[in-house]
mmCIF file of C-alpha atoms and ligand atoms in Angstrom:
data_model
loop_
_atom_site.group_PDB
_atom_site.id
_atom_site.type_symbol
_atom_site.label_atom_id
_atom_site.label_comp_id
_atom_site.label_asym_id
_atom_site.label_seq_id
_atom_site.Cartn_x
_atom_site.Cartn_y
_atom_site.Cartn_z
ATOM 1 C CA MET A 1 107.274 68.503 74.439
ATOM 2 C CA PRO A 2 104.124 68.373 76.665
ATOM 3 C CA PRO A 3 103.142 71.682 78.327
ATOM 4 C CA ARG A 4 103.979 72.463 81.925
ATOM 5 C CA LEU A 5 101.378 72.515 84.706
ATOM 6 C CA HIS A 6 101.473 76.326 84.804
ATOM 7 C CA PRO A 7 102.558 77.675 81.388
ATOM 8 C CA TRP A 8 104.319 81.070 81.514
ATOM 9 C CA PRO A 9 101.191 83.130 80.613
ATOM 10 C CA VAL A 10 99.370 81.614 83.615
ATOM 11 C CA ARG A 11 102.281 82.373 85.943
ATOM 12 C CA LEU A 12 102.611 85.913 84.637
ATOM 13 C CA MET A 13 98.860 86.547 84.989
ATOM 14 C CA HIS A 14 98.686 84.884 88.425
ATOM 15 C CA TRP A 15 101.421 87.075 89.901
ATOM 16 C CA ALA A 16 100.148 90.223 88.153
ATOM 17 C CA ASN A 17 96.745 89.420 89.659
ATOM 18 C CA ALA A 18 98.281 88.958 93.118
ATOM 19 C CA ILE A 19 99.939 92.410 92.883
ATOM 20 C CA ALA A 20 96.711 93.999 91.568
ATOM 21 C CA MET A 21 94.608 92.373 94.323
ATOM 22 C CA ILE A 22 96.943 93.572 97.055
ATOM 23 C CA ILE A 23 96.839 97.128 95.632
ATOM 24 C CA MET A 24 93.012 96.921 95.436
ATOM 25 C CA ILE A 25 92.606 95.605 98.990
ATOM 26 C CA LEU A 26 94.976 98.055 100.688
ATOM 27 C CA SER A 27 93.770 101.101 98.720
ATOM 28 C CA GLY A 28 90.142 99.986 99.249
ATOM 29 C CA TRP A 29 90.762 100.036 103.006
ATOM 30 C CA GLY A 30 92.076 103.606 102.623
ATOM 31 C CA ILE A 31 88.882 104.705 100.833
ATOM 32 C CA TYR A 32 86.641 102.801 103.261
ATOM 33 C CA ASP A 33 88.013 104.627 106.264
ATOM 34 C CA ASP A 34 86.595 107.893 104.951
ATOM 35 C CA TYR A 35 83.013 106.605 105.153
ATOM 36 C CA VAL A 36 82.792 103.398 107.236
ATOM 37 C CA ILE A 37 80.208 100.687 106.547
ATOM 38 C CA ILE A 38 80.536 98.711 109.782
ATOM 39 C CA PRO A 39 80.543 101.164 112.729
ATOM 40 C CA GLY A 40 83.724 100.794 114.739
ATOM 41 C CA LEU A 41 85.581 98.911 111.978
ATOM 42 C CA HIS A 42 88.627 100.889 110.853
ATOM 43 C CA PHE A 43 91.782 99.820 109.078
ATOM 44 C CA SER A 44 95.074 100.870 110.607
ATOM 45 C CA ALA A 45 97.251 103.261 108.563
ATOM 46 C CA ALA A 46 99.851 100.468 108.335
ATOM 47 C CA PHE A 47 97.400 98.474 106.158
ATOM 48 C CA ARG A 48 96.240 101.330 103.934
ATOM 49 C CA LEU A 49 97.684 102.343 100.591
ATOM 50 C CA GLY A 50 97.479 106.128 100.275
ATOM 51 C CA ALA A 51 97.719 108.678 103.098
ATOM 52 C CA TRP A 52 93.964 109.446 102.952
ATOM 53 C CA ALA A 53 90.902 108.729 100.775
ATOM 54 C CA ALA A 54 91.893 110.775 97.662
ATOM 55 C CA PRO A 55 95.325 109.187 97.057
ATOM 56 C CA SER A 56 93.862 105.768 98.008
ATOM 57 C CA LEU A 57 91.249 106.283 95.275
ATOM 58 C CA LEU A 58 93.998 107.020 92.744
ATOM 59 C CA TRP A 59 95.732 103.760 93.722
ATOM 60 C CA HIS A 60 92.381 101.951 93.489
ATOM 61 C CA PHE A 61 91.807 103.175 89.906
ATOM 62 C CA ALA A 62 95.367 102.354 88.840
ATOM 63 C CA GLY A 63 95.113 98.834 90.348
ATOM 64 C CA MET A 64 91.676 98.378 88.796
ATOM 65 C CA TRP A 65 93.102 98.605 85.238
ATOM 66 C CA LEU A 66 95.709 95.952 86.000
ATOM 67 C CA LEU A 67 93.112 93.734 87.730
ATOM 68 C CA ALA A 68 90.449 94.074 85.007
ATOM 69 C CA VAL A 69 92.712 93.771 81.928
ATOM 70 C CA ASN A 70 94.817 90.965 83.440
ATOM 71 C CA GLY A 71 91.701 89.149 84.712
ATOM 72 C CA LEU A 72 90.080 89.374 81.282
ATOM 73 C CA CYS A 73 93.253 87.947 79.664
ATOM 74 C CA TYR A 74 93.267 85.075 82.216
ATOM 75 C CA LEU A 75 89.607 84.243 81.500
ATOM 76 C CA VAL A 76 89.995 84.437 77.704
ATOM 77 C CA TYR A 77 93.210 82.352 77.826
ATOM 78 C CA GLY A 78 91.600 79.775 80.142
ATOM 79 C CA LEU A 79 88.446 79.493 78.029
ATOM 80 C CA VAL A 80 90.162 79.435 74.618
ATOM 81 C CA THR A 81 92.782 76.822 75.618
ATOM 82 C CA GLY A 82 90.218 74.829 77.634
ATOM 83 C CA ARG A 83 92.574 75.027 80.638
ATOM 84 C CA LEU A 84 89.974 76.477 83.024
ATOM 85 C CA ARG A 85 87.561 73.619 82.349
ATOM 86 C CA GLN A 86 90.276 70.947 82.532
ATOM 87 C CA ARG A 87 91.733 72.194 85.826
ATOM 88 C CA MET A 88 88.607 73.339 87.700
ATOM 89 C CA LEU A 89 85.886 70.924 86.593
ATOM 90 C CA PRO A 90 84.198 68.642 87.449
ATOM 91 C CA ILE A 91 83.701 69.113 91.206
ATOM 92 C CA ARG A 92 82.257 65.963 92.793
ATOM 93 C CA PHE A 93 80.320 66.368 96.047
ATOM 94 C CA GLY A 94 81.716 63.134 97.573
ATOM 95 C CA GLU A 95 85.279 64.227 96.856
ATOM 96 C CA LEU A 96 84.527 67.636 98.377
ATOM 97 C CA VAL A 97 83.357 66.072 101.672
ATOM 98 C CA HIS A 98 86.340 63.700 101.688
ATOM 99 C CA THR A 99 88.872 66.521 101.157
ATOM 100 C CA VAL A 100 87.269 68.746 103.823
ATOM 101 C CA ARG A 101 87.395 65.824 106.292
ATOM 102 C CA ASP A 102 91.058 65.114 105.488
ATOM 103 C CA THR A 103 91.982 68.808 105.786
ATOM 104 C CA LEU A 104 90.287 69.062 109.201
ATOM 105 C CA HIS A 105 92.486 66.130 110.258
ATOM 106 C CA PHE A 106 95.532 68.008 108.863
ATOM 107 C CA LYS A 107 95.996 65.435 106.101
ATOM 108 C CA ILE A 108 97.017 67.968 103.456
ATOM 109 C CA GLU A 109 98.737 65.791 100.880
ATOM 110 C CA HIS A 110 99.350 67.141 97.433
ATOM 111 C CA ASN A 111 101.422 64.396 95.830
ATOM 112 C CA ASP A 112 100.162 64.945 92.302
ATOM 113 C CA LEU A 113 100.501 68.660 91.601
ATOM 114 C CA THR A 114 98.866 68.265 88.195
ATOM 115 C CA VAL A 115 95.419 67.648 89.738
ATOM 116 C CA TYR A 116 93.552 70.164 91.922
ATOM 117 C CA ASN A 117 91.434 68.623 94.682
ATOM 118 C CA ALA A 118 87.703 69.398 94.910
ATOM 119 C CA VAL A 119 88.144 72.091 97.596
ATOM 120 C CA GLN A 120 90.839 73.842 95.571
ATOM 121 C CA LYS A 121 88.646 73.786 92.455
ATOM 122 C CA LEU A 122 85.694 75.202 94.367
ATOM 123 C CA LEU A 123 87.768 77.920 96.044
ATOM 124 C CA TYR A 124 89.352 78.949 92.732
ATOM 125 C CA ILE A 125 85.949 79.174 91.044
ATOM 126 C CA VAL A 126 84.522 81.185 93.975
ATOM 127 C CA VAL A 127 87.445 83.627 93.971
ATOM 128 C CA ILE A 128 87.300 84.069 90.176
ATOM 129 C CA LEU A 129 83.561 84.863 90.465
ATOM 130 C CA ALA A 130 84.284 87.194 93.415
ATOM 131 C CA GLY A 131 86.914 88.996 91.308
ATOM 132 C CA ILE A 132 84.423 89.469 88.450
ATOM 133 C CA SER A 133 81.788 90.668 90.921
ATOM 134 C CA GLN A 134 84.253 93.182 92.424
ATOM 135 C CA VAL A 135 84.973 94.695 89.008
ATOM 136 C CA VAL A 136 81.234 94.959 88.225
ATOM 137 C CA THR A 137 80.154 96.352 91.624
ATOM 138 C CA GLY A 138 83.176 98.695 91.613
ATOM 139 C CA LEU A 139 82.063 100.049 88.244
ATOM 140 C CA LEU A 140 78.549 100.576 89.600
ATOM 141 C CA VAL A 141 79.785 102.408 92.716
ATOM 142 C CA TRP A 142 81.985 104.577 90.467
ATOM 143 C CA LYS A 143 79.262 105.411 87.886
ATOM 144 C CA PRO A 144 75.901 104.933 89.685
ATOM 145 C CA ILE A 145 74.054 107.464 87.494
ATOM 146 C CA GLN A 146 75.202 105.989 84.178
ATOM 147 C CA PHE A 147 74.387 102.445 85.395
ATOM 148 C CA SER A 148 71.318 103.376 87.454
ATOM 149 C CA ALA A 149 69.246 100.408 86.195
ATOM 150 C CA ALA A 150 71.922 97.899 87.283
ATOM 151 C CA VAL A 151 72.351 99.731 90.624
ATOM 152 C CA ALA A 152 68.585 99.539 91.239
ATOM 153 C CA LEU A 153 68.620 95.829 90.323
ATOM 154 C CA LEU A 154 71.248 95.185 93.024
ATOM 155 C CA GLY A 155 69.262 97.066 95.694
ATOM 156 C CA GLY A 156 70.468 100.672 95.373
ATOM 157 C CA PHE A 157 73.747 102.531 95.812
ATOM 158 C CA GLN A 158 74.350 101.687 99.479
ATOM 159 C CA ALA A 159 73.546 97.994 98.873
ATOM 160 C CA VAL A 160 76.074 97.855 96.009
ATOM 161 C CA ARG A 161 78.671 99.451 98.300
ATOM 162 C CA VAL A 162 78.020 96.757 100.917
ATOM 163 C CA GLU A 163 78.198 94.023 98.235
ATOM 164 C CA HIS A 164 81.544 95.456 97.050
ATOM 165 C CA PHE A 165 82.777 95.402 100.654
ATOM 166 C CA PHE A 166 81.514 91.846 101.206
ATOM 167 C CA GLY A 167 83.359 90.702 98.031
ATOM 168 C CA MET A 168 86.566 92.071 99.554
ATOM 169 C CA PHE A 169 86.015 89.881 102.654
ATOM 170 C CA ILE A 170 85.637 86.771 100.467
ATOM 171 C CA ILE A 171 88.849 87.571 98.601
ATOM 172 C CA VAL A 172 90.819 88.372 101.783
ATOM 173 C CA GLY A 173 89.516 85.146 103.400
ATOM 174 C CA PHE A 174 90.556 83.186 100.313
ATOM 175 C CA LEU A 175 93.967 84.856 100.296
ATOM 176 C CA ILE A 176 94.708 83.935 103.928
ATOM 177 C CA VAL A 177 93.860 80.243 103.335
ATOM 178 C CA HIS A 178 95.504 80.206 99.870
ATOM 179 C CA VAL A 179 98.832 81.676 101.012
ATOM 180 C CA ALA A 180 98.872 79.488 104.160
ATOM 181 C CA LEU A 181 98.312 76.330 102.064
ATOM 182 C CA SER A 182 100.924 77.289 99.488
ATOM 183 C CA LEU A 183 103.458 77.742 102.311
ATOM 184 C CA LEU A 184 102.420 74.420 103.894
ATOM 185 C CA VAL A 185 102.906 72.673 100.531
ATOM 186 C CA PRO A 186 105.838 74.703 99.146
ATOM 187 C CA GLN A 187 106.249 72.568 96.010
ATOM 188 C CA THR A 188 103.014 74.187 94.726
ATOM 189 C CA LEU A 189 104.575 77.627 95.256
ATOM 190 C CA TRP A 190 107.720 76.550 93.429
ATOM 191 C CA ALA A 191 105.548 75.236 90.579
ATOM 192 C CA MET A 192 103.692 78.571 90.326
ATOM 193 C CA LEU A 193 107.111 80.275 90.065
ATOM 194 C CA THR A 194 108.873 77.901 87.669
ATOM 195 C CA GLY A 195 106.060 76.150 85.754
ATOM 196 C CA GLY A 196 106.019 72.845 87.622
ATOM 197 C CA PRO A 197 105.981 69.326 86.169
ATOM 198 C CA ARG A 198 105.102 68.608 82.557
ATOM 199 C CA LEU A 199 101.544 67.367 82.114
ATOM 200 C CA PRO A 200 101.071 63.700 81.153
ATOM 201 C CA THR A 201 100.426 63.154 77.443
ATOM 202 C CA HIS A 202 97.673 60.889 76.029
ATOM 203 C CA GLU A 203 100.340 58.185 75.470
ATOM 204 C CA ASP A 204 101.388 58.409 79.162
ATOM 205 C CA LEU A 205 97.771 57.925 80.250
ATOM 206 C CA SER A 206 96.970 55.054 77.864
HETATM 207 C C1 HEM B 1 100.037 86.836 97.005
HETATM 208 C C2 HEM B 1 100.127 85.630 97.340
HETATM 209 C C3 HEM B 1 99.747 84.425 96.523
HETATM 210 C C4 HEM B 1 100.431 83.252 96.550
HETATM 211 C C5 HEM B 1 101.671 82.962 97.380
HETATM 212 C C6 HEM B 1 99.747 82.333 95.667
HETATM 213 C C7 HEM B 1 100.139 81.040 95.394
HETATM 214 C C8 HEM B 1 99.544 80.171 94.490
HETATM 215 C C9 HEM B 1 100.004 78.858 94.163
HETATM 216 C C10 HEM B 1 101.216 78.191 94.793
HETATM 217 C C11 HEM B 1 99.149 78.311 93.250
HETATM 218 C C12 HEM B 1 99.219 76.908 92.643
HETATM 219 C C13 HEM B 1 98.405 75.980 93.481
HETATM 220 C C14 HEM B 1 98.624 74.538 93.085
HETATM 221 O O1 HEM B 1 99.242 74.250 92.047
HETATM 222 O O2 HEM B 1 98.184 73.665 93.843
HETATM 223 C C15 HEM B 1 98.144 79.303 92.973
HETATM 224 C C16 HEM B 1 97.091 79.155 92.076
HETATM 225 C C17 HEM B 1 96.037 80.022 91.964
HETATM 226 N N1 HEM B 1 95.894 81.205 92.648
HETATM 227 FE FE1 HEM B 1 97.269 82.067 93.875
HETATM 228 N N2 HEM B 1 98.663 82.950 95.121
HETATM 229 C C18 HEM B 1 98.609 84.246 95.617
HETATM 230 C C19 HEM B 1 97.656 85.193 95.319
HETATM 231 C C20 HEM B 1 96.462 84.926 94.653
HETATM 232 C C21 HEM B 1 95.369 85.854 94.538
HETATM 233 C C22 HEM B 1 95.361 87.283 95.097
HETATM 234 C C23 HEM B 1 94.409 85.220 93.837
HETATM 235 C C24 HEM B 1 93.038 85.723 93.466
HETATM 236 C C25 HEM B 1 92.365 86.544 94.214
HETATM 237 C C26 HEM B 1 94.896 83.901 93.485
HETATM 238 C C27 HEM B 1 94.192 82.964 92.757
HETATM 239 C C28 HEM B 1 94.686 81.764 92.302
HETATM 240 C C29 HEM B 1 94.014 80.901 91.345
HETATM 241 C C30 HEM B 1 92.649 81.144 90.705
HETATM 242 C C31 HEM B 1 94.883 79.813 91.120
HETATM 243 C C32 HEM B 1 94.673 78.674 90.135
HETATM 244 C C33 HEM B 1 95.395 79.145 88.867
HETATM 245 C C34 HEM B 1 95.233 78.232 87.672
HETATM 246 O O3 HEM B 1 95.611 77.066 87.733
HETATM 247 O O4 HEM B 1 94.742 78.736 86.637
HETATM 248 N N3 HEM B 1 96.142 83.760 94.010
HETATM 249 N N4 HEM B 1 98.394 80.412 93.750
#
C-alpha cells in the first residue's frame, strides 16, 4: 500500500514540535521581560509561561529538550527517507512569483494536497533553518564562556541575544501565517491530523 502524505512519524513530530514551539515562545517572553531588548516592548502576563523569569527559564529548558530532540528526529527522518528533499525541493523562482501573485489576489487553491507550492516550500525551509538557529543561539546564550569562540564569531553576547530574539520573530510570523492558511484550507489540517491521501505510486504516474 503506498504511504500517506503525512506518515504517522511526521504527524507525531509536527504536533510535538508545535507544542514545544509554543512552550519556547511563551516562556521566552517571560524571560525577556526581565531584561528587555527593545525599550518599551513588554509581553503581557497573559502571554507568558511562568510567573517571572526564573520559572519561565525552567519552562524554556524543559521545552528546549523536546524541541531539540524532536527536531533532530524530524531532520534525520526527513533526510534518511528522502522526504524532506521530495517535499521541499526544488523551488522555482517563476512559480514563487506566480504563487505570491495568486495569494495577494486571494486565490489560495490547494487542490492537490500531495504537492507543496513554492511559497510553502520556501516558508518551511526558512522556519526549519530558524528552528536550528534558535537551538544554536540559545545554547550560546546559555553557555557563552564555554562557546566563547562561536559567541565572538556571531558578534558577542548581546548580539547573539538579539539574534535569538529576531529568530523568535521569524517563527512567530511564520506561525501566524501558517495557522491562518491551515484554517483557510482545512483539508490540510485534517491531513496533518489523519495522514491525508495516499501518495501516487510510480505506476499511477506512468
Ligand atoms: C500550532 C499550530 C500549527 C498548526 C495548526 C499547523 C498546521 C500544519 C498543517 C495543516 C500542515 C500541512 C500543510 C499542508 O499539507 O499543506 C503543516 C505542515 C508543516 N508545519 Fe505546521 N502547524 C502548526 C505549528 C507549526 C510550527 C510551530 C511549526 C514550526 C515552527 C510548523 C512547521 C511545519 C512544517 C515544517 C510543515 C511541513 C511538514 C512536512 O511536510 O514535513 N508547524 N502544519
